PDB file of C-alpha atoms in Angstrom:
ATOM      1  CA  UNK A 948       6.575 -23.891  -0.034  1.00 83.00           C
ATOM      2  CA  UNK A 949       9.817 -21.442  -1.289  1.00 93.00           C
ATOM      3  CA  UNK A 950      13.418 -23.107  -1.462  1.00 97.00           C
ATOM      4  CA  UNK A 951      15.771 -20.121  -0.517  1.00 97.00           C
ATOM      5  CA  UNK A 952      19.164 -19.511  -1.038  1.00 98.00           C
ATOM      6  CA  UNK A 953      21.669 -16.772  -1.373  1.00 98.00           C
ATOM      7  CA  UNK A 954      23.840 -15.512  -4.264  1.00 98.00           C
ATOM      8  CA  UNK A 955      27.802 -15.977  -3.294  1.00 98.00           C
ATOM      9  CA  UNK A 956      31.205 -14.072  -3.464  1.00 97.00           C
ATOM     10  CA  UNK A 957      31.647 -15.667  -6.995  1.00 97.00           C
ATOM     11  CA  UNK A 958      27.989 -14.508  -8.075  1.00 97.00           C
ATOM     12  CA  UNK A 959      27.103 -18.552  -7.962  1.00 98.00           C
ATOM     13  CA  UNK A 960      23.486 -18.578  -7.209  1.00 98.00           C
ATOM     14  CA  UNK A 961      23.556 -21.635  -4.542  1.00 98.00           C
ATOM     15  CA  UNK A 962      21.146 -23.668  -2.589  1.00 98.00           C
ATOM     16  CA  UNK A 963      20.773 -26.336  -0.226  1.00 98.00           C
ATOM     17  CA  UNK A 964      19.410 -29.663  -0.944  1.00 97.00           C
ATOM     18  CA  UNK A 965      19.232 -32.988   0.743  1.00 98.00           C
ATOM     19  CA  UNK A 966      19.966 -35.891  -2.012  1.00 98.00           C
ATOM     20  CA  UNK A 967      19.039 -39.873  -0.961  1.00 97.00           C
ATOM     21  CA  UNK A 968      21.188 -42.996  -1.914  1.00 96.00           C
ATOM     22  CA  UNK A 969      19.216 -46.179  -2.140  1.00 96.00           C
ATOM     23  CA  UNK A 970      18.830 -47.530   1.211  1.00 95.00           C
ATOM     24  CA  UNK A 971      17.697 -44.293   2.610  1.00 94.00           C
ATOM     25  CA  UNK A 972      21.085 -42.744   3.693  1.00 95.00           C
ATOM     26  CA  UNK A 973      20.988 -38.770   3.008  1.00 97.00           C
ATOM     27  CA  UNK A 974      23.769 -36.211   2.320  1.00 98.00           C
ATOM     28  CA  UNK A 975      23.091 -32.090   2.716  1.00 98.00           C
ATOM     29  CA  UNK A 976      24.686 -29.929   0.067  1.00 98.00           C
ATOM     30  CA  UNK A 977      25.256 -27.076  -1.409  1.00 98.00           C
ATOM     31  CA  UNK A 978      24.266 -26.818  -5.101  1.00 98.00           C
ATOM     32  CA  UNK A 979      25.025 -24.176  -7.558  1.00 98.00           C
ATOM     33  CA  UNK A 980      21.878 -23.034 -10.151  1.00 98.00           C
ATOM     34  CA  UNK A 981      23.163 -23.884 -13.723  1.00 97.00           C
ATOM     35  CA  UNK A 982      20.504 -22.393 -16.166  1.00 95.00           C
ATOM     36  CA  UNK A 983      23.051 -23.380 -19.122  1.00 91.00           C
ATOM     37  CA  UNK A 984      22.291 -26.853 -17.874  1.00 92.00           C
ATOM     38  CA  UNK A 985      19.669 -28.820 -19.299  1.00 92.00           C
ATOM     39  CA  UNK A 986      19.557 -32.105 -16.327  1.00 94.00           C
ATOM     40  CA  UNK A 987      18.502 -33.106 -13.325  1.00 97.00           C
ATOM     41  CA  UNK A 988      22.068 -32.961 -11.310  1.00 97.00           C
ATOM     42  CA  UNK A 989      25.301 -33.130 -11.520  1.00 97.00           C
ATOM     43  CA  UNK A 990      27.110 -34.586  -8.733  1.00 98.00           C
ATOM     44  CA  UNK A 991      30.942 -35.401  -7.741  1.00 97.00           C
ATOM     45  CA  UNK A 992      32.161 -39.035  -7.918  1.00 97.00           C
ATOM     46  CA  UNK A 993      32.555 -39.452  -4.033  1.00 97.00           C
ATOM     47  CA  UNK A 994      28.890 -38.218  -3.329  1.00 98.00           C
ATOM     48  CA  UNK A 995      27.578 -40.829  -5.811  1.00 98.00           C
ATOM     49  CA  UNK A 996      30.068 -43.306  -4.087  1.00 97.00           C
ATOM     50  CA  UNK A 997      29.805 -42.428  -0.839  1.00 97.00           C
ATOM     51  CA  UNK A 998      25.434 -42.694  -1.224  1.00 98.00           C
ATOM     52  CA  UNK A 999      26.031 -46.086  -3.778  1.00 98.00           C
ATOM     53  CA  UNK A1000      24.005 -44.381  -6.410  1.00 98.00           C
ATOM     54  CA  UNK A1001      22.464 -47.204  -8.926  1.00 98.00           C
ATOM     55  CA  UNK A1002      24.222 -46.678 -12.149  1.00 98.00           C
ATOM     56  CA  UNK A1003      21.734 -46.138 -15.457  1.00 97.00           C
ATOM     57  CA  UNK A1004      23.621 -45.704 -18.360  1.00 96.00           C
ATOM     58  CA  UNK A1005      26.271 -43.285 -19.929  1.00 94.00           C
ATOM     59  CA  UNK A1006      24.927 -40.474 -21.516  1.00 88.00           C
ATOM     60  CA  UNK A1007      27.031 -37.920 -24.292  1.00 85.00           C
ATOM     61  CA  UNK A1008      27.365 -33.698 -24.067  1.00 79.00           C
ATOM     62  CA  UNK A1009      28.537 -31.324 -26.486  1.00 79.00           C
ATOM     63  CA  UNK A1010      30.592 -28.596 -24.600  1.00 75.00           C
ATOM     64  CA  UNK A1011      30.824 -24.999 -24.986  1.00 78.00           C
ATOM     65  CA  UNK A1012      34.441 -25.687 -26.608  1.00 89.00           C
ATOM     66  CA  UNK A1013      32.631 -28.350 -29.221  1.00 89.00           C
ATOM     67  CA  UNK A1014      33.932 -31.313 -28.020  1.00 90.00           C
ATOM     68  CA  UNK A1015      31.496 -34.629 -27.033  1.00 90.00           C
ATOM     69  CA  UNK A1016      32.458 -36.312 -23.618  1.00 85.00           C
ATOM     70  CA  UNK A1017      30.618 -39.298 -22.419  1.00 88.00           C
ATOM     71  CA  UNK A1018      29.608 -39.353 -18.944  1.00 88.00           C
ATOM     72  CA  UNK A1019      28.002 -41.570 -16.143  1.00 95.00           C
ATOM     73  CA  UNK A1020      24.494 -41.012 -14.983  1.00 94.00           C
ATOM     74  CA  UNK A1021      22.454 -42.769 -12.222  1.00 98.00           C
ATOM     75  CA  UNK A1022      18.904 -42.564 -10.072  1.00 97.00           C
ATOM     76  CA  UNK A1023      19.328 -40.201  -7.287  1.00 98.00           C
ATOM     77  CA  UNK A1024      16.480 -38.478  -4.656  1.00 98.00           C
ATOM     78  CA  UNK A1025      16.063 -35.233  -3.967  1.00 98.00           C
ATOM     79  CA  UNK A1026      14.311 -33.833  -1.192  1.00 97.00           C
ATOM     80  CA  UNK A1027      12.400 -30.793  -2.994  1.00 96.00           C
ATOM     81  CA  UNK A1028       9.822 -28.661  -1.780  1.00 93.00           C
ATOM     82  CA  UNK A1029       8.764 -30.824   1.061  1.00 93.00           C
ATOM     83  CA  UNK A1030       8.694 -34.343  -0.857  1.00 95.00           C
ATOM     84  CA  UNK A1031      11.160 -36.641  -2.482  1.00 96.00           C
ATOM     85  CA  UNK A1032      11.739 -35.851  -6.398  1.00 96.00           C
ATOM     86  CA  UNK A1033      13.233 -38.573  -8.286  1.00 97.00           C
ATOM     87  CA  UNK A1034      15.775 -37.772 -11.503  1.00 97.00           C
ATOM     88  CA  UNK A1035      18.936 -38.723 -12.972  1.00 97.00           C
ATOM     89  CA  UNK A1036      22.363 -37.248 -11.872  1.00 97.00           C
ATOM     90  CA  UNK A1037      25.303 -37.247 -13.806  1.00 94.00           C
ATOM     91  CA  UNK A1038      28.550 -36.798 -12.538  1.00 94.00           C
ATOM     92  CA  UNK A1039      31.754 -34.563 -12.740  1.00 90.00           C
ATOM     93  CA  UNK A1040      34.237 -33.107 -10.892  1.00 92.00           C
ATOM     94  CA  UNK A1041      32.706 -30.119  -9.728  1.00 92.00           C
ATOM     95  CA  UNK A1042      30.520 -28.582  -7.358  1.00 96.00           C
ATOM     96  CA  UNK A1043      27.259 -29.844  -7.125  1.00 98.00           C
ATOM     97  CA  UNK A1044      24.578 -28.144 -10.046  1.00 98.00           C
ATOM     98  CA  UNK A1045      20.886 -27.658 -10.527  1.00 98.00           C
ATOM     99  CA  UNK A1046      19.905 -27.895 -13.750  1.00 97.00           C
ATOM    100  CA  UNK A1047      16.411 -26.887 -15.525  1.00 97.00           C
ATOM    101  CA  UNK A1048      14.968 -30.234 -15.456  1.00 97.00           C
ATOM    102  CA  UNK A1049      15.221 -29.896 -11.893  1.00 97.00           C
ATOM    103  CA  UNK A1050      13.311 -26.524 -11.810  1.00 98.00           C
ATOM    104  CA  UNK A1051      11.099 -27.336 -14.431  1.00 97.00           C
ATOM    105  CA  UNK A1052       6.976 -25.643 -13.281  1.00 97.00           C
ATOM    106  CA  UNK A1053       9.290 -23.521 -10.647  1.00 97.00           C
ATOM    107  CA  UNK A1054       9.860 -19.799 -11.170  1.00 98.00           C
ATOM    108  CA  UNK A1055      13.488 -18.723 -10.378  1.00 98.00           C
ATOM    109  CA  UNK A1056      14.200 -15.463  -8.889  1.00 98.00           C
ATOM    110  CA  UNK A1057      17.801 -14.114  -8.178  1.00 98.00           C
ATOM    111  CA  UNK A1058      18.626 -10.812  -7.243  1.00 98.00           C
ATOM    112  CA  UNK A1059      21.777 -10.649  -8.362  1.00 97.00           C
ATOM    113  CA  UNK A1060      24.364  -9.222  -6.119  1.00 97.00           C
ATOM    114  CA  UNK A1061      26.756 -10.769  -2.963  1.00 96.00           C
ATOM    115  CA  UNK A1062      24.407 -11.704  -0.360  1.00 98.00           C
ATOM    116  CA  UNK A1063      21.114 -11.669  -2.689  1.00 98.00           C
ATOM    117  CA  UNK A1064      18.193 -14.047  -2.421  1.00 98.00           C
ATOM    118  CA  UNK A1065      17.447 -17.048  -4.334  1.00 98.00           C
ATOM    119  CA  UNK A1066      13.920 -18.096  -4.531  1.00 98.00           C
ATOM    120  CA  UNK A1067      12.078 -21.003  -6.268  1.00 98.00           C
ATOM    121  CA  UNK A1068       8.840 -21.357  -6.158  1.00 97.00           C
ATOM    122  CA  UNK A1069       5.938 -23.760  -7.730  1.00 97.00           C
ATOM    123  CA  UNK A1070       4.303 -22.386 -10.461  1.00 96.00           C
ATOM    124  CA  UNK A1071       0.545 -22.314 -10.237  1.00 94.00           C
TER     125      UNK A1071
END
């Protein structure tokens, strides 16, 4: 199976992806490809609200500037290439992100203009 998606105005590589709360209740978005980003997900604090995410732990980054922040994280579902992926999601204010561990034994391909195609697929 290929996820699809297209690269936008901002040159954001985005996709769509169907994430699960607990007691099965789903929410469609739109999530941008972060390669610089090492997780699972990254998701605003309504979305894990709004699908009563179970909290795990807090977790620490070093940003680009140098400075630590500590940060939520908590179990989420994914519905990914036909069947239900399970990770950890941390959260931000920000639009929705993929990160590697999320497309870890996928091949990424992006051709990089307005309007161009995303496509992940498994690798063999």
């Amino acid at each position: 199976m290929t996820i699809t998606g297209v690269v936008n105005d901002s040159l954001e590589s985005v996709i769509s992806l169907t994430v699960q709360g607990p007691s099965g209740e789903t929410r469609s978005i739109n999530a941008v490809i972060d390669t610089g980003f090492g997780g699972f997900l990254t998701l605003p604090p309504l979305l894990i609200a709004d699908l009563n995410l179970p909290f795990v732990g807090l977790g620490r980054a070093t940003l680009g500037d140098g400075s630590e922040v500590a940060f939520p994280f908590y179990d989420v579902a994914v519905l990914w290439d036909g069947s239900v992926r399970l990770g950890l999601a941390d959260t931000a204010d920000t639009t929705p992100l993929v990160g590697m561990a999320m497309l870890q034994n996928y091949d990424l391909h992006l051709e990089v203009r307005h309007g161009g195609r995303v496509t992940i697929e498994q690798l063999p």
